Amino acid sequence: MAHQRSSRARLSPFSDTEDMALLLAPRLAYFAGVARTEHVTRAAQELNVPQSTLSRAMARLERDLGVELFARHGRTVSLTTAGRTFLASAERALAEIERAAEEVRADADPATGKVAFGFLHTMGAETVPGLLHAFRADHPRVRFSLVQNYGEAMLERLRAGELDLCLTSPVPDAPDLVARRLDEQKLRLVVPADHRLAARRRIRLAEAAEETFVTLEPGYGLRRITDDLCRQAGFRPRVAFEGEEAETLRGLVAAGLGVALLPPPTVPRPGVVELTVTAPRAAREIGVAWLADRPDTPPVAAFKKFLLSKRGNLLP
């Protein structure tokens, strides 16, 4: 035993935490089983592994840690002080693994699983609630984690694995994503009710070249579309205010702070007039996107199929 202790004392534990975790993880259940029974043979029977395999695994575990976890008494064992310390953490780790396994199994359940779904702010008041209501008529127990954000931020979360699907505009074109066009939403030039153009019903965007615009911040899809449409009309918009939400911009227009290109409001807003833009064609495409080559859980596959069935009929 003295020689064994001396031999182990010369072993130094790994300094790389990640390598150590990869090394120890498969052995935690074996260790906990031996610690619980205090008998290698009985633990091997409970774990359904050969006793020799279990004995070698415990010996390698002690060697890799550089400490003795068990005091051996013939065919029985008892935990050392180091073993008791290690067991407490091992049991917590095993419980967390089991909790995580139960969570992912629950999220993938066809009837009660979860869909992480992102969408634009402008679709939150009416479009998305209507979609969820219709989908849950046939899938009443499917759960949703909902995220409202602008397009680029949602695509980042999609790539990070935080979202399963997202409704966005413009429809992305990227090799790591799959995107399908679902519908189109016309944009209007929104002007204050007392504006010189307020008596008009239609307008060419070039006629607003001298106006001050209020827009979404750079990075938002609607801002990119606004800039593109103005460029097609032959001018670069003079931007006085930048915001993060379309209805806030509509409020700024009502306050006389500028004009804006916006999708139709859910509810008409007093203080503004919304003009049809005849040239260039002012519209934005709405599409659904997901990460390429990532397998869908049954609830995600069902909701994706439902969204694709709404092509041309997505918007109220």
PDB file of C-alpha atoms in Angstrom:
ATOM      1  CA  MET A   1       0.000   0.000   0.000  1.00  0.00           C
ATOM      2  CA  ALA A   2       2.896   2.355   0.781  1.00  0.00           C
ATOM      3  CA  HIS A   3       4.317   1.731  -2.670  1.00  0.00           C
ATOM      4  CA  GLN A   4       0.842   2.362  -4.167  1.00  0.00           C
ATOM      5  CA  ARG A   5       0.509   5.680  -2.349  1.00  0.00           C
ATOM      6  CA  SER A   6       3.998   6.708  -3.423  1.00  0.00           C
ATOM      7  CA  SER A   7       3.223   5.794  -7.026  1.00  0.00           C
ATOM      8  CA  ARG A   8       0.016   7.827  -7.004  1.00  0.00           C
ATOM      9  CA  ALA A   9       1.684  10.776  -5.335  1.00  0.00           C
ATOM     10  CA  ARG A  10       3.916  11.159  -8.367  1.00  0.00           C
ATOM     11  CA  LEU A  11       0.882  11.525 -10.599  1.00  0.00           C
ATOM     12  CA  SER A  12      -0.162  15.109 -11.150  1.00  0.00           C
ATOM     13  CA  PRO A  13      -3.805  15.900 -12.044  1.00  0.00           C
ATOM     14  CA  PHE A  14      -4.570  17.353 -15.476  1.00  0.00           C
ATOM     15  CA  SER A  15      -4.418  21.115 -15.612  1.00  0.00           C
ATOM     16  CA  ASP A  16      -6.813  21.426 -18.574  1.00  0.00           C
ATOM     17  CA  THR A  17     -10.338  21.552 -17.103  1.00  0.00           C
ATOM     18  CA  GLU A  18     -12.076  20.681 -20.353  1.00  0.00           C
ATOM     19  CA  ASP A  19      -9.862  17.635 -20.960  1.00  0.00           C
ATOM     20  CA  MET A  20     -10.474  16.474 -17.393  1.00  0.00           C
ATOM     21  CA  ALA A  21     -14.233  16.840 -17.779  1.00  0.00           C
ATOM     22  CA  LEU A  22     -14.184  14.779 -20.975  1.00  0.00           C
ATOM     23  CA  LEU A  23     -12.091  12.159 -19.199  1.00  0.00           C
ATOM     24  CA  LEU A  24     -14.261  11.907 -16.081  1.00  0.00           C
ATOM     25  CA  ALA A  25     -17.790  12.239 -17.465  1.00  0.00           C
ATOM     26  CA  PRO A  26     -18.274   8.608 -18.611  1.00  0.00           C
ATOM     27  CA  ARG A  27     -17.100   7.285 -15.215  1.00  0.00           C
ATOM     28  CA  LEU A  28     -19.311   9.319 -12.893  1.00  0.00           C
ATOM     29  CA  ALA A  29     -22.216   6.846 -12.932  1.00  0.00           C
ATOM     30  CA  TYR A  30     -19.828   3.956 -12.259  1.00  0.00           C
ATOM     31  CA  PHE A  31     -18.268   5.811  -9.354  1.00  0.00           C
ATOM     32  CA  ALA A  32     -21.656   6.725  -7.863  1.00  0.00           C
ATOM     33  CA  GLY A  33     -22.809   3.101  -8.147  1.00  0.00           C
ATOM     34  CA  VAL A  34     -19.760   1.761  -6.289  1.00  0.00           C
ATOM     35  CA  ALA A  35     -20.054   4.523  -3.676  1.00  0.00           C
ATOM     36  CA  ARG A  36     -23.746   3.714  -3.118  1.00  0.00           C
ATOM     37  CA  THR A  37     -23.292  -0.055  -2.688  1.00  0.00           C
ATOM     38  CA  GLU A  38     -19.787   0.013  -1.156  1.00  0.00           C
ATOM     39  CA  HIS A  39     -19.256  -3.243  -3.035  1.00  0.00           C
ATOM     40  CA  VAL A  40     -17.758  -3.562  -6.517  1.00  0.00           C
ATOM     41  CA  THR A  41     -19.489  -6.863  -7.332  1.00  0.00           C
ATOM     42  CA  ARG A  42     -22.961  -5.634  -6.375  1.00  0.00           C
ATOM     43  CA  ALA A  43     -22.377  -2.326  -8.179  1.00  0.00           C
ATOM     44  CA  ALA A  44     -21.334  -4.206 -11.318  1.00  0.00           C
ATOM     45  CA  GLN A  45     -24.539  -6.246 -11.156  1.00  0.00           C
ATOM     46  CA  GLU A  46     -26.715  -3.139 -10.691  1.00  0.00           C
ATOM     47  CA  LEU A  47     -24.935  -1.287 -13.484  1.00  0.00           C
ATOM     48  CA  ASN A  48     -24.949  -4.361 -15.744  1.00  0.00           C
ATOM     49  CA  VAL A  49     -21.235  -4.182 -16.520  1.00  0.00           C
ATOM     50  CA  PRO A  50     -18.479  -6.765 -15.921  1.00  0.00           C
ATOM     51  CA  GLN A  51     -16.838  -6.471 -12.507  1.00  0.00           C
ATOM     52  CA  SER A  52     -13.400  -6.298 -14.135  1.00  0.00           C
ATOM     53  CA  THR A  53     -14.533  -3.344 -16.274  1.00  0.00           C
ATOM     54  CA  LEU A  54     -15.840  -1.515 -13.222  1.00  0.00           C
ATOM     55  CA  SER A  55     -12.705  -2.209 -11.171  1.00  0.00           C
ATOM     56  CA  ARG A  56     -10.452  -0.935 -13.960  1.00  0.00           C
ATOM     57  CA  ALA A  57     -12.618   2.166 -14.406  1.00  0.00           C
ATOM     58  CA  MET A  58     -12.343   3.036 -10.691  1.00  0.00           C
ATOM     59  CA  ALA A  59      -8.598   2.461 -10.714  1.00  0.00           C
ATOM     60  CA  ARG A  60      -8.183   4.733 -13.752  1.00  0.00           C
ATOM     61  CA  LEU A  61     -10.419   7.357 -12.156  1.00  0.00           C
ATOM     62  CA  GLU A  62      -8.243   7.459  -9.046  1.00  0.00           C
ATOM     63  CA  ARG A  63      -5.093   7.507 -11.123  1.00  0.00           C
ATOM     64  CA  ASP A  64      -6.308  10.375 -13.293  1.00  0.00           C
ATOM     65  CA  LEU A  65      -7.465  12.400 -10.290  1.00  0.00           C
ATOM     66  CA  GLY A  66      -4.282  11.663  -8.386  1.00  0.00           C
ATOM     67  CA  VAL A  67      -6.204  10.787  -5.194  1.00  0.00           C
ATOM     68  CA  GLU A  68      -7.650   7.674  -3.543  1.00  0.00           C
ATOM     69  CA  LEU A  69     -11.433   7.732  -3.573  1.00  0.00           C
ATOM     70  CA  PHE A  70     -11.949   4.363  -1.888  1.00  0.00           C
ATOM     71  CA  ALA A  71     -10.466   2.534   1.048  1.00  0.00           C
ATOM     72  CA  ARG A  72     -10.530  -1.188   0.157  1.00  0.00           C
ATOM     73  CA  HIS A  73     -11.486  -3.831   2.703  1.00  0.00           C
ATOM     74  CA  GLY A  74     -11.409  -7.178   0.940  1.00  0.00           C
ATOM     75  CA  ARG A  75     -14.474  -7.258  -1.307  1.00  0.00           C
ATOM     76  CA  THR A  76     -16.001  -4.148   0.172  1.00  0.00           C
ATOM     77  CA  VAL A  77     -14.961  -0.518  -0.142  1.00  0.00           C
ATOM     78  CA  SER A  78     -15.652   2.686   1.717  1.00  0.00           C
ATOM     79  CA  LEU A  79     -15.248   6.284   0.636  1.00  0.00           C
ATOM     80  CA  THR A  80     -12.236   8.280   1.704  1.00  0.00           C
ATOM     81  CA  THR A  81     -12.606  11.939   2.631  1.00  0.00           C
ATOM     82  CA  ALA A  82     -11.712  12.827  -0.955  1.00  0.00           C
ATOM     83  CA  GLY A  83     -14.231  10.257  -2.182  1.00  0.00           C
ATOM     84  CA  ARG A  84     -17.052  11.789  -0.157  1.00  0.00           C
ATOM     85  CA  THR A  85     -16.210  15.239  -1.516  1.00  0.00           C
ATOM     86  CA  PHE A  86     -16.114  13.909  -5.068  1.00  0.00           C
ATOM     87  CA  LEU A  87     -19.370  11.972  -4.636  1.00  0.00           C
ATOM     88  CA  ALA A  88     -21.351  15.085  -3.679  1.00  0.00           C
ATOM     89  CA  SER A  89     -20.299  16.851  -6.864  1.00  0.00           C
ATOM     90  CA  ALA A  90     -20.688  13.718  -8.993  1.00  0.00           C
ATOM     91  CA  GLU A  91     -24.280  13.235  -7.826  1.00  0.00           C
ATOM     92  CA  ARG A  92     -25.102  16.865  -8.599  1.00  0.00           C
ATOM     93  CA  ALA A  93     -23.569  16.483 -12.073  1.00  0.00           C
ATOM     94  CA  LEU A  94     -25.507  13.267 -12.756  1.00  0.00           C
ATOM     95  CA  ALA A  95     -28.753  14.875 -11.552  1.00  0.00           C
ATOM     96  CA  GLU A  96     -28.155  17.857 -13.861  1.00  0.00           C
ATOM     97  CA  ILE A  97     -27.500  15.529 -16.811  1.00  0.00           C
ATOM     98  CA  GLU A  98     -30.742  13.676 -16.065  1.00  0.00           C
ATOM     99  CA  ARG A  99     -32.633  16.974 -15.772  1.00  0.00           C
ATOM    100  CA  ALA A 100     -31.224  18.117 -19.119  1.00  0.00           C
ATOM    101  CA  ALA A 101     -32.156  14.796 -20.736  1.00  0.00           C
ATOM    102  CA  GLU A 102     -35.720  15.065 -19.441  1.00  0.00           C
ATOM    103  CA  GLU A 103     -35.957  18.658 -20.687  1.00  0.00           C
ATOM    104  CA  VAL A 104     -34.848  17.874 -24.235  1.00  0.00           C
ATOM    105  CA  ARG A 105     -37.105  14.815 -24.355  1.00  0.00           C
ATOM    106  CA  ALA A 106     -40.022  16.965 -23.221  1.00  0.00           C
ATOM    107  CA  ASP A 107     -39.221  19.683 -25.794  1.00  0.00           C
ATOM    108  CA  ALA A 108     -39.182  17.077 -28.565  1.00  0.00           C
ATOM    109  CA  ASP A 109     -42.473  15.435 -27.568  1.00  0.00           C
ATOM    110  CA  PRO A 110     -44.834  15.608 -30.586  1.00  0.00           C
ATOM    111  CA  ALA A 111     -47.838  16.582 -28.451  1.00  0.00           C
ATOM    112  CA  THR A 112     -46.331  18.760 -25.729  1.00  0.00           C
ATOM    113  CA  GLY A 113     -42.946  19.816 -27.116  1.00  0.00           C
ATOM    114  CA  LYS A 114     -41.623  23.348 -27.515  1.00  0.00           C
ATOM    115  CA  VAL A 115     -40.958  25.614 -30.497  1.00  0.00           C
ATOM    116  CA  ALA A 116     -38.601  28.596 -30.172  1.00  0.00           C
ATOM    117  CA  PHE A 117     -40.094  31.107 -32.598  1.00  0.00           C
ATOM    118  CA  GLY A 118     -38.862  34.579 -33.514  1.00  0.00           C
ATOM    119  CA  PHE A 119     -40.704  37.308 -35.396  1.00  0.00           C
ATOM    120  CA  LEU A 120     -40.585  40.985 -36.263  1.00  0.00           C
ATOM    121  CA  HIS A 121     -42.061  43.550 -33.884  1.00  0.00           C
ATOM    122  CA  THR A 122     -44.551  44.626 -36.560  1.00  0.00           C
ATOM    123  CA  MET A 123     -46.017  41.108 -36.605  1.00  0.00           C
ATOM    124  CA  GLY A 124     -46.540  40.822 -32.872  1.00  0.00           C
ATOM    125  CA  ALA A 125     -49.878  42.587 -32.459  1.00  0.00           C
ATOM    126  CA  GLU A 126     -52.014  40.603 -34.879  1.00  0.00           C
ATOM    127  CA  THR A 127     -50.225  38.264 -37.285  1.00  0.00           C
ATOM    128  CA  VAL A 128     -48.388  36.013 -34.837  1.00  0.00           C
ATOM    129  CA  PRO A 129     -51.230  35.692 -32.304  1.00  0.00           C
ATOM    130  CA  GLY A 130     -53.520  34.671 -35.183  1.00  0.00           C
ATOM    131  CA  LEU A 131     -51.009  32.094 -36.422  1.00  0.00           C
ATOM    132  CA  LEU A 132     -50.548  30.560 -32.983  1.00  0.00           C
ATOM    133  CA  HIS A 133     -54.286  30.424 -32.393  1.00  0.00           C
ATOM    134  CA  ALA A 134     -54.827  28.601 -35.683  1.00  0.00           C
ATOM    135  CA  PHE A 135     -51.929  26.179 -35.142  1.00  0.00           C
ATOM    136  CA  ARG A 136     -52.990  25.262 -31.625  1.00  0.00           C
ATOM    137  CA  ALA A 137     -56.430  24.263 -32.855  1.00  0.00           C
ATOM    138  CA  ASP A 138     -54.772  21.006 -33.967  1.00  0.00           C
ATOM    139  CA  HIS A 139     -51.808  21.070 -31.557  1.00  0.00           C
ATOM    140  CA  PRO A 140     -53.301  22.409 -28.330  1.00  0.00           C
ATOM    141  CA  ARG A 141     -50.471  21.374 -26.007  1.00  0.00           C
ATOM    142  CA  VAL A 142     -47.425  22.461 -28.007  1.00  0.00           C
ATOM    143  CA  ARG A 143     -45.527  25.166 -26.118  1.00  0.00           C
ATOM    144  CA  PHE A 144     -43.849  28.242 -27.607  1.00  0.00           C
ATOM    145  CA  SER A 145     -40.881  30.349 -26.596  1.00  0.00           C
ATOM    146  CA  LEU A 146     -41.493  33.658 -28.395  1.00  0.00           C
ATOM    147  CA  VAL A 147     -38.862  36.253 -29.308  1.00  0.00           C
ATOM    148  CA  GLN A 148     -39.600  39.635 -30.908  1.00  0.00           C
ATOM    149  CA  ASN A 149     -36.629  41.337 -32.527  1.00  0.00           C
ATOM    150  CA  TYR A 150     -35.339  42.844 -35.741  1.00  0.00           C
ATOM    151  CA  GLY A 151     -34.244  40.598 -38.572  1.00  0.00           C
ATOM    152  CA  GLU A 152     -30.466  40.454 -38.171  1.00  0.00           C
ATOM    153  CA  ALA A 153     -30.685  39.849 -34.426  1.00  0.00           C
ATOM    154  CA  MET A 154     -33.088  36.957 -34.992  1.00  0.00           C
ATOM    155  CA  LEU A 155     -30.819  35.390 -37.597  1.00  0.00           C
ATOM    156  CA  GLU A 156     -27.941  35.565 -35.111  1.00  0.00           C
ATOM    157  CA  ARG A 157     -30.061  33.757 -32.525  1.00  0.00           C
ATOM    158  CA  LEU A 158     -31.103  31.238 -35.158  1.00  0.00           C
ATOM    159  CA  ARG A 159     -27.453  30.496 -35.914  1.00  0.00           C
ATOM    160  CA  ALA A 160     -26.700  30.242 -32.193  1.00  0.00           C
ATOM    161  CA  GLY A 161     -29.360  27.566 -31.811  1.00  0.00           C
ATOM    162  CA  GLU A 162     -31.615  29.763 -29.670  1.00  0.00           C
ATOM    163  CA  LEU A 163     -34.442  29.806 -32.230  1.00  0.00           C
ATOM    164  CA  ASP A 164     -35.963  27.036 -34.333  1.00  0.00           C
ATOM    165  CA  LEU A 165     -37.768  29.289 -36.828  1.00  0.00           C
ATOM    166  CA  CYS A 166     -38.227  32.991 -37.457  1.00  0.00           C
ATOM    167  CA  LEU A 167     -40.447  35.255 -39.523  1.00  0.00           C
ATOM    168  CA  THR A 168     -38.293  37.985 -40.987  1.00  0.00           C
ATOM    169  CA  SER A 169     -37.884  40.547 -43.737  1.00  0.00           C
ATOM    170  CA  PRO A 170     -36.112  40.782 -46.108  1.00  0.00           C
ATOM    171  CA  VAL A 171     -36.053  37.046 -46.792  1.00  0.00           C
ATOM    172  CA  PRO A 172     -32.425  36.056 -46.072  1.00  0.00           C
ATOM    173  CA  ASP A 173     -30.153  34.537 -48.689  1.00  0.00           C
ATOM    174  CA  ALA A 174     -27.311  32.754 -46.890  1.00  0.00           C
ATOM    175  CA  PRO A 175     -25.699  29.320 -47.417  1.00  0.00           C
ATOM    176  CA  ASP A 176     -26.224  28.250 -43.806  1.00  0.00           C
ATOM    177  CA  LEU A 177     -29.937  29.109 -43.795  1.00  0.00           C
ATOM    178  CA  VAL A 178     -33.050  27.857 -45.521  1.00  0.00           C
ATOM    179  CA  ALA A 179     -35.641  30.564 -46.214  1.00  0.00           C
ATOM    180  CA  ARG A 180     -39.020  30.537 -47.884  1.00  0.00           C
ATOM    181  CA  ARG A 181     -41.073  33.545 -49.008  1.00  0.00           C
ATOM    182  CA  LEU A 182     -44.503  33.482 -47.405  1.00  0.00           C
ATOM    183  CA  ASP A 183     -46.170  36.782 -48.227  1.00  0.00           C
ATOM    184  CA  GLU A 184     -45.716  40.410 -49.182  1.00  0.00           C
ATOM    185  CA  GLN A 185     -46.630  43.542 -47.265  1.00  0.00           C
ATOM    186  CA  LYS A 186     -47.132  46.881 -48.999  1.00  0.00           C
ATOM    187  CA  LEU A 187     -45.414  49.895 -47.491  1.00  0.00           C
ATOM    188  CA  ARG A 188     -46.979  53.331 -47.320  1.00  0.00           C
ATOM    189  CA  LEU A 189     -45.565  56.807 -47.007  1.00  0.00           C
ATOM    190  CA  VAL A 190     -46.887  58.056 -43.673  1.00  0.00           C
ATOM    191  CA  VAL A 191     -47.152  61.853 -43.339  1.00  0.00           C
ATOM    192  CA  PRO A 192     -48.565  64.172 -40.617  1.00  0.00           C
ATOM    193  CA  ALA A 193     -52.263  64.971 -40.941  1.00  0.00           C
ATOM    194  CA  ASP A 194     -51.467  68.656 -41.580  1.00  0.00           C
ATOM    195  CA  HIS A 195     -48.692  67.932 -44.083  1.00  0.00           C
ATOM    196  CA  ARG A 196     -48.693  69.482 -47.566  1.00  0.00           C
ATOM    197  CA  LEU A 197     -49.125  65.973 -49.058  1.00  0.00           C
ATOM    198  CA  ALA A 198     -51.877  64.864 -46.671  1.00  0.00           C
ATOM    199  CA  ALA A 199     -54.654  65.594 -49.167  1.00  0.00           C
ATOM    200  CA  ARG A 200     -53.141  63.123 -51.619  1.00  0.00           C
ATOM    201  CA  ARG A 201     -54.032  59.419 -51.813  1.00  0.00           C
ATOM    202  CA  ARG A 202     -51.145  58.330 -54.010  1.00  0.00           C
ATOM    203  CA  ILE A 203     -47.605  59.565 -54.411  1.00  0.00           C
ATOM    204  CA  ARG A 204     -44.407  58.829 -56.240  1.00  0.00           C
ATOM    205  CA  LEU A 205     -41.642  58.477 -53.669  1.00  0.00           C
ATOM    206  CA  ALA A 206     -39.477  60.980 -55.590  1.00  0.00           C
ATOM    207  CA  GLU A 207     -41.975  63.654 -54.542  1.00  0.00           C
ATOM    208  CA  ALA A 208     -40.783  63.192 -50.929  1.00  0.00           C
ATOM    209  CA  ALA A 209     -37.105  63.716 -51.752  1.00  0.00           C
ATOM    210  CA  GLU A 210     -36.941  66.987 -49.809  1.00  0.00           C
ATOM    211  CA  GLU A 211     -38.747  65.634 -46.742  1.00  0.00           C
ATOM    212  CA  THR A 212     -37.168  64.722 -43.419  1.00  0.00           C
ATOM    213  CA  PHE A 213     -37.537  61.013 -42.662  1.00  0.00           C
ATOM    214  CA  VAL A 214     -37.869  59.072 -39.438  1.00  0.00           C
ATOM    215  CA  THR A 215     -36.614  55.495 -39.802  1.00  0.00           C
ATOM    216  CA  LEU A 216     -35.599  52.399 -37.946  1.00  0.00           C
ATOM    217  CA  GLU A 217     -31.976  52.081 -36.940  1.00  0.00           C
ATOM    218  CA  PRO A 218     -29.348  50.639 -39.324  1.00  0.00           C
ATOM    219  CA  GLY A 219     -29.410  46.842 -39.200  1.00  0.00           C
ATOM    220  CA  TYR A 220     -33.181  46.631 -39.301  1.00  0.00           C
ATOM    221  CA  GLY A 221     -34.630  45.102 -42.458  1.00  0.00           C
ATOM    222  CA  LEU A 222     -37.176  47.890 -42.888  1.00  0.00           C
ATOM    223  CA  ARG A 223     -34.391  50.484 -42.722  1.00  0.00           C
ATOM    224  CA  ARG A 224     -32.521  48.718 -45.494  1.00  0.00           C
ATOM    225  CA  ILE A 225     -35.693  48.568 -47.596  1.00  0.00           C
ATOM    226  CA  THR A 226     -36.361  52.284 -46.973  1.00  0.00           C
ATOM    227  CA  ASP A 227     -32.848  53.215 -48.071  1.00  0.00           C
ATOM    228  CA  ASP A 228     -33.132  51.013 -51.178  1.00  0.00           C
ATOM    229  CA  LEU A 229     -36.502  52.452 -52.213  1.00  0.00           C
ATOM    230  CA  CYS A 230     -35.276  56.025 -51.789  1.00  0.00           C
ATOM    231  CA  ARG A 231     -32.198  55.221 -53.844  1.00  0.00           C
ATOM    232  CA  GLN A 232     -34.438  53.804 -56.591  1.00  0.00           C
ATOM    233  CA  ALA A 233     -36.441  57.046 -56.417  1.00  0.00           C
ATOM    234  CA  GLY A 234     -33.236  59.027 -56.995  1.00  0.00           C
ATOM    235  CA  PHE A 235     -32.414  60.434 -53.558  1.00  0.00           C
ATOM    236  CA  ARG A 236     -30.862  59.643 -50.212  1.00  0.00           C
ATOM    237  CA  PRO A 237     -33.262  60.271 -47.305  1.00  0.00           C
ATOM    238  CA  ARG A 238     -32.426  62.945 -44.754  1.00  0.00           C
ATOM    239  CA  VAL A 239     -32.922  61.114 -41.455  1.00  0.00           C
ATOM    240  CA  ALA A 240     -33.813  63.119 -38.367  1.00  0.00           C
ATOM    241  CA  PHE A 241     -34.788  60.332 -35.963  1.00  0.00           C
ATOM    242  CA  GLU A 242     -33.942  56.614 -35.764  1.00  0.00           C
ATOM    243  CA  GLY A 243     -35.949  54.196 -33.648  1.00  0.00           C
ATOM    244  CA  GLU A 244     -36.458  50.525 -32.880  1.00  0.00           C
ATOM    245  CA  GLU A 245     -40.192  50.065 -33.400  1.00  0.00           C
ATOM    246  CA  ALA A 246     -42.516  50.965 -36.257  1.00  0.00           C
ATOM    247  CA  GLU A 247     -45.363  52.333 -34.144  1.00  0.00           C
ATOM    248  CA  THR A 248     -42.945  54.669 -32.368  1.00  0.00           C
ATOM    249  CA  LEU A 249     -42.019  56.051 -35.785  1.00  0.00           C
ATOM    250  CA  ARG A 250     -45.702  56.518 -36.590  1.00  0.00           C
ATOM    251  CA  GLY A 251     -46.012  58.544 -33.391  1.00  0.00           C
ATOM    252  CA  LEU A 252     -43.068  60.701 -34.412  1.00  0.00           C
ATOM    253  CA  VAL A 253     -44.746  61.337 -37.763  1.00  0.00           C
ATOM    254  CA  ALA A 254     -47.968  62.317 -35.983  1.00  0.00           C
ATOM    255  CA  ALA A 255     -45.923  64.789 -33.928  1.00  0.00           C
ATOM    256  CA  GLY A 256     -44.731  66.442 -37.151  1.00  0.00           C
ATOM    257  CA  LEU A 257     -41.127  65.264 -36.878  1.00  0.00           C
ATOM    258  CA  GLY A 258     -40.876  63.744 -40.356  1.00  0.00           C
ATOM    259  CA  VAL A 259     -42.335  61.203 -42.773  1.00  0.00           C
ATOM    260  CA  ALA A 260     -41.776  57.439 -42.839  1.00  0.00           C
ATOM    261  CA  LEU A 261     -42.151  54.350 -45.012  1.00  0.00           C
ATOM    262  CA  LEU A 262     -44.071  51.854 -42.880  1.00  0.00           C
ATOM    263  CA  PRO A 263     -46.255  48.757 -43.141  1.00  0.00           C
ATOM    264  CA  PRO A 264     -49.970  49.249 -42.442  1.00  0.00           C
ATOM    265  CA  PRO A 265     -50.877  49.704 -38.782  1.00  0.00           C
ATOM    266  CA  THR A 266     -52.950  47.145 -36.920  1.00  0.00           C
ATOM    267  CA  VAL A 267     -55.278  49.937 -35.800  1.00  0.00           C
ATOM    268  CA  PRO A 268     -55.550  53.299 -37.642  1.00  0.00           C
ATOM    269  CA  ARG A 269     -53.619  56.012 -35.848  1.00  0.00           C
ATOM    270  CA  PRO A 270     -54.948  59.557 -35.575  1.00  0.00           C
ATOM    271  CA  GLY A 271     -52.712  62.397 -36.661  1.00  0.00           C
ATOM    272  CA  VAL A 272     -51.264  60.718 -39.737  1.00  0.00           C
ATOM    273  CA  VAL A 273     -52.255  60.048 -43.329  1.00  0.00           C
ATOM    274  CA  GLU A 274     -50.993  56.937 -45.138  1.00  0.00           C
ATOM    275  CA  LEU A 275     -50.306  57.344 -48.849  1.00  0.00           C
ATOM    276  CA  THR A 276     -50.023  54.593 -51.445  1.00  0.00           C
ATOM    277  CA  VAL A 277     -46.607  54.702 -53.129  1.00  0.00           C
ATOM    278  CA  THR A 278     -46.978  54.196 -56.874  1.00  0.00           C
ATOM    279  CA  ALA A 279     -43.276  54.248 -57.820  1.00  0.00           C
ATOM    280  CA  PRO A 280     -41.038  52.541 -57.113  1.00  0.00           C
ATOM    281  CA  ARG A 281     -43.009  49.488 -56.028  1.00  0.00           C
ATOM    282  CA  ALA A 282     -42.954  49.737 -52.231  1.00  0.00           C
ATOM    283  CA  ALA A 283     -43.334  46.387 -50.513  1.00  0.00           C
ATOM    284  CA  ARG A 284     -41.425  44.055 -48.291  1.00  0.00           C
ATOM    285  CA  GLU A 285     -41.336  40.275 -48.503  1.00  0.00           C
ATOM    286  CA  ILE A 286     -42.032  38.275 -45.350  1.00  0.00           C
ATOM    287  CA  GLY A 287     -40.401  34.879 -45.087  1.00  0.00           C
ATOM    288  CA  VAL A 288     -39.669  32.071 -42.670  1.00  0.00           C
ATOM    289  CA  ALA A 289     -36.085  30.969 -42.065  1.00  0.00           C
ATOM    290  CA  TRP A 290     -34.386  28.113 -40.290  1.00  0.00           C
ATOM    291  CA  LEU A 291     -30.896  26.696 -39.947  1.00  0.00           C
ATOM    292  CA  ALA A 292     -29.858  24.391 -42.776  1.00  0.00           C
ATOM    293  CA  ASP A 293     -29.007  20.766 -41.970  1.00  0.00           C
ATOM    294  CA  ARG A 294     -30.428  20.928 -38.446  1.00  0.00           C
ATOM    295  CA  PRO A 295     -32.959  18.161 -37.750  1.00  0.00           C
ATOM    296  CA  ASP A 296     -36.376  19.278 -36.553  1.00  0.00           C
ATOM    297  CA  THR A 297     -38.133  17.946 -33.506  1.00  0.00           C
ATOM    298  CA  PRO A 298     -41.709  16.799 -34.239  1.00  0.00           C
ATOM    299  CA  PRO A 299     -43.330  20.015 -32.882  1.00  0.00           C
ATOM    300  CA  VAL A 300     -40.943  22.217 -34.900  1.00  0.00           C
ATOM    301  CA  ALA A 301     -41.598  20.161 -38.039  1.00  0.00           C
ATOM    302  CA  ALA A 302     -45.361  20.497 -37.515  1.00  0.00           C
ATOM    303  CA  PHE A 303     -45.205  24.262 -37.040  1.00  0.00           C
ATOM    304  CA  LYS A 304     -42.888  24.691 -40.032  1.00  0.00           C
ATOM    305  CA  LYS A 305     -45.333  22.749 -42.214  1.00  0.00           C
ATOM    306  CA  PHE A 306     -48.149  24.941 -40.906  1.00  0.00           C
ATOM    307  CA  LEU A 307     -46.286  28.169 -41.731  1.00  0.00           C
ATOM    308  CA  LEU A 308     -45.439  26.987 -45.241  1.00  0.00           C
ATOM    309  CA  SER A 309     -49.109  26.206 -45.797  1.00  0.00           C
ATOM    310  CA  LYS A 310     -49.798  29.939 -45.227  1.00  0.00           C
ATOM    311  CA  ARG A 311     -47.939  31.088 -48.342  1.00  0.00           C
ATOM    312  CA  GLY A 312     -49.798  34.016 -49.833  1.00  0.00           C
ATOM    313  CA  ASN A 313     -52.175  34.092 -46.897  1.00  0.00           C
ATOM    314  CA  LEU A 314     -49.929  34.871 -43.961  1.00  0.00           C
ATOM    315  CA  LEU A 315     -50.934  38.457 -43.244  1.00  0.00           C
ATOM    316  CA  PRO A 316     -54.377  39.476 -42.014  1.00  0.00           C
TER     317      PRO A 316
END
